[in-house]
């Protein structure tokens, strides 16, 4: 994955991760925010069904629920939602089958990008 922007700051540690990535999944650019205090921790891939962005949940889940202490949380704006809602996304492409395909493609990318081989769906 290519880092294209840097997001909100998290406690700085030697192995921390805090980065925003644009990834091409299923022919569509989509965005994922990776945050965690230790990049060797398992990945918690956040799947949400709303059209709004997943990124605002980072403050609550990361700081209040403290998930970023135990996981690298992947806040994903899937096709048609949040930062990934663009004209390039055809309404016909927003199907359960495409979501599953995009999820599997993102999981494969995360496995190649982060040292942990474990991905937990949330």
GROMACS .gro file of C-alpha atoms in nm:
model
  122
    1UNK     CA    1   0.000   0.000   0.000
    2UNK     CA    2   0.114   0.349  -0.068
    3UNK     CA    3   0.086   0.609   0.207
    4UNK     CA    4  -0.082   0.914   0.062
    5UNK     CA    5  -0.182   1.117   0.368
    6UNK     CA    6  -0.120   1.120   0.741
    7UNK     CA    7  -0.419   1.124   0.974
    8UNK     CA    8  -0.476   1.235   1.334
    9UNK     CA    9  -0.190   1.170   1.575
   10UNK     CA   10  -0.182   0.868   1.808
   11UNK     CA   11   0.071   0.806   2.085
   12UNK     CA   12   0.409   0.777   1.918
   13UNK     CA   13   0.582   0.446   1.968
   14UNK     CA   14   0.855   0.271   1.780
   15UNK     CA   15   0.612   0.034   1.609
   16UNK     CA   16   0.303   0.255   1.589
   17UNK     CA   17   0.104   0.293   1.270
   18UNK     CA   18  -0.111   0.593   1.179
   19UNK     CA   19  -0.163   0.629   0.808
   20UNK     CA   20  -0.428   0.684   0.543
   21UNK     CA   21  -0.410   0.477   0.226
   22UNK     CA   22  -0.583   0.486  -0.111
   23UNK     CA   23  -0.624   0.132  -0.244
   24UNK     CA   24  -0.780   0.009  -0.566
   25UNK     CA   25  -1.026  -0.270  -0.493
   26UNK     CA   26  -1.257  -0.414  -0.755
   27UNK     CA   27  -1.160  -0.140  -1.000
   28UNK     CA   28  -1.255   0.142  -0.760
   29UNK     CA   29  -1.035   0.363  -0.542
   30UNK     CA   30  -1.119   0.318  -0.174
   31UNK     CA   31  -0.967   0.456   0.146
   32UNK     CA   32  -0.848   0.283   0.462
   33UNK     CA   33  -0.715   0.445   0.778
   34UNK     CA   34  -0.470   0.227   0.974
   35UNK     CA   35  -0.413   0.311   1.340
   36UNK     CA   36  -0.249   0.119   1.620
   37UNK     CA   37   0.020   0.142   1.883
   38UNK     CA   38   0.204  -0.168   1.760
   39UNK     CA   39   0.205  -0.270   1.394
   40UNK     CA   40   0.281  -0.632   1.489
   41UNK     CA   41  -0.061  -0.671   1.658
   42UNK     CA   42  -0.350  -0.846   1.479
   43UNK     CA   43  -0.551  -0.635   1.235
   44UNK     CA   44  -0.909  -0.545   1.329
   45UNK     CA   45  -1.084  -0.473   0.998
   46UNK     CA   46  -1.387  -0.255   1.067
   47UNK     CA   47  -1.680  -0.335   0.839
   48UNK     CA   48  -1.971  -0.097   0.867
   49UNK     CA   49  -2.290  -0.076   0.665
   50UNK     CA   50  -2.350   0.295   0.664
   51UNK     CA   51  -2.287   0.548   0.387
   52UNK     CA   52  -2.098   0.782   0.617
   53UNK     CA   53  -1.727   0.756   0.677
   54UNK     CA   54  -1.574   0.501   0.914
   55UNK     CA   55  -1.297   0.747   1.004
   56UNK     CA   56  -1.488   0.941   1.274
   57UNK     CA   57  -1.518   0.614   1.471
   58UNK     CA   58  -1.139   0.618   1.514
   59UNK     CA   59  -1.153   0.866   1.798
   60UNK     CA   60  -1.405   0.663   1.998
   61UNK     CA   61  -1.282   0.312   1.922
   62UNK     CA   62  -0.916   0.401   1.937
   63UNK     CA   63  -0.907   0.623   2.240
   64UNK     CA   64  -1.219   0.551   2.445
   65UNK     CA   65  -1.257   0.177   2.374
   66UNK     CA   66  -0.875   0.153   2.349
   67UNK     CA   67  -0.885  -0.096   2.060
   68UNK     CA   68  -0.570   0.054   1.908
   69UNK     CA   69  -0.369  -0.076   2.205
   70UNK     CA   70  -0.445  -0.438   2.114
   71UNK     CA   71  -0.497  -0.417   1.738
   72UNK     CA   72  -0.403  -0.231   1.425
   73UNK     CA   73  -0.751  -0.104   1.345
   74UNK     CA   74  -0.833  -0.069   0.975
   75UNK     CA   75  -1.111   0.188   0.940
   76UNK     CA   76  -1.233   0.129   0.585
   77UNK     CA   77  -1.445   0.364   0.376
   78UNK     CA   78  -1.578   0.094   0.146
   79UNK     CA   79  -1.706   0.170  -0.203
   80UNK     CA   80  -1.983   0.429  -0.200
   81UNK     CA   81  -1.920   0.547   0.158
   82UNK     CA   82  -1.732   0.837   0.313
   83UNK     CA   83  -1.409   0.931   0.135
   84UNK     CA   84  -1.464   0.643  -0.112
   85UNK     CA   85  -1.796   0.787  -0.237
   86UNK     CA   86  -1.701   0.921  -0.579
   87UNK     CA   87  -1.854   0.943  -0.926
   88UNK     CA   88  -1.637   0.647  -1.025
   89UNK     CA   89  -1.857   0.419  -0.810
   90UNK     CA   90  -2.154   0.295  -1.009
   91UNK     CA   91  -2.464   0.228  -0.797
   92UNK     CA   92  -2.485  -0.107  -0.980
   93UNK     CA   93  -2.148  -0.205  -0.832
   94UNK     CA   94  -2.274  -0.174  -0.473
   95UNK     CA   95  -2.375  -0.534  -0.411
   96UNK     CA   96  -2.315  -0.789  -0.136
   97UNK     CA   97  -2.100  -0.993  -0.375
   98UNK     CA   98  -1.883  -0.690  -0.455
   99UNK     CA   99  -1.847  -0.601  -0.085
  100UNK     CA  100  -1.728  -0.956  -0.014
  101UNK     CA  101  -1.483  -0.940  -0.304
  102UNK     CA  102  -1.353  -0.598  -0.191
  103UNK     CA  103  -1.318  -0.726   0.168
  104UNK     CA  104  -1.113  -1.027   0.059
  105UNK     CA  105  -0.892  -0.807  -0.162
  106UNK     CA  106  -0.835  -0.560   0.122
  107UNK     CA  107  -0.755  -0.841   0.366
  108UNK     CA  108  -0.493  -0.975   0.123
  109UNK     CA  109  -0.339  -0.627   0.091
  110UNK     CA  110  -0.331  -0.581   0.469
  111UNK     CA  111  -0.161  -0.918   0.512
  112UNK     CA  112   0.108  -0.809   0.267
  113UNK     CA  113   0.151  -0.468   0.429
  114UNK     CA  114   0.156  -0.553   0.800
  115UNK     CA  115   0.359  -0.822   0.982
  116UNK     CA  116   0.060  -0.985   1.155
  117UNK     CA  117  -0.100  -1.276   0.973
  118UNK     CA  118  -0.421  -1.244   1.177
  119UNK     CA  119  -0.717  -1.036   1.062
  120UNK     CA  120  -1.029  -1.004   1.276
  121UNK     CA  121  -1.351  -0.871   1.123
  122UNK     CA  122  -1.547  -0.618   1.328
   0.00000   0.00000   0.00000
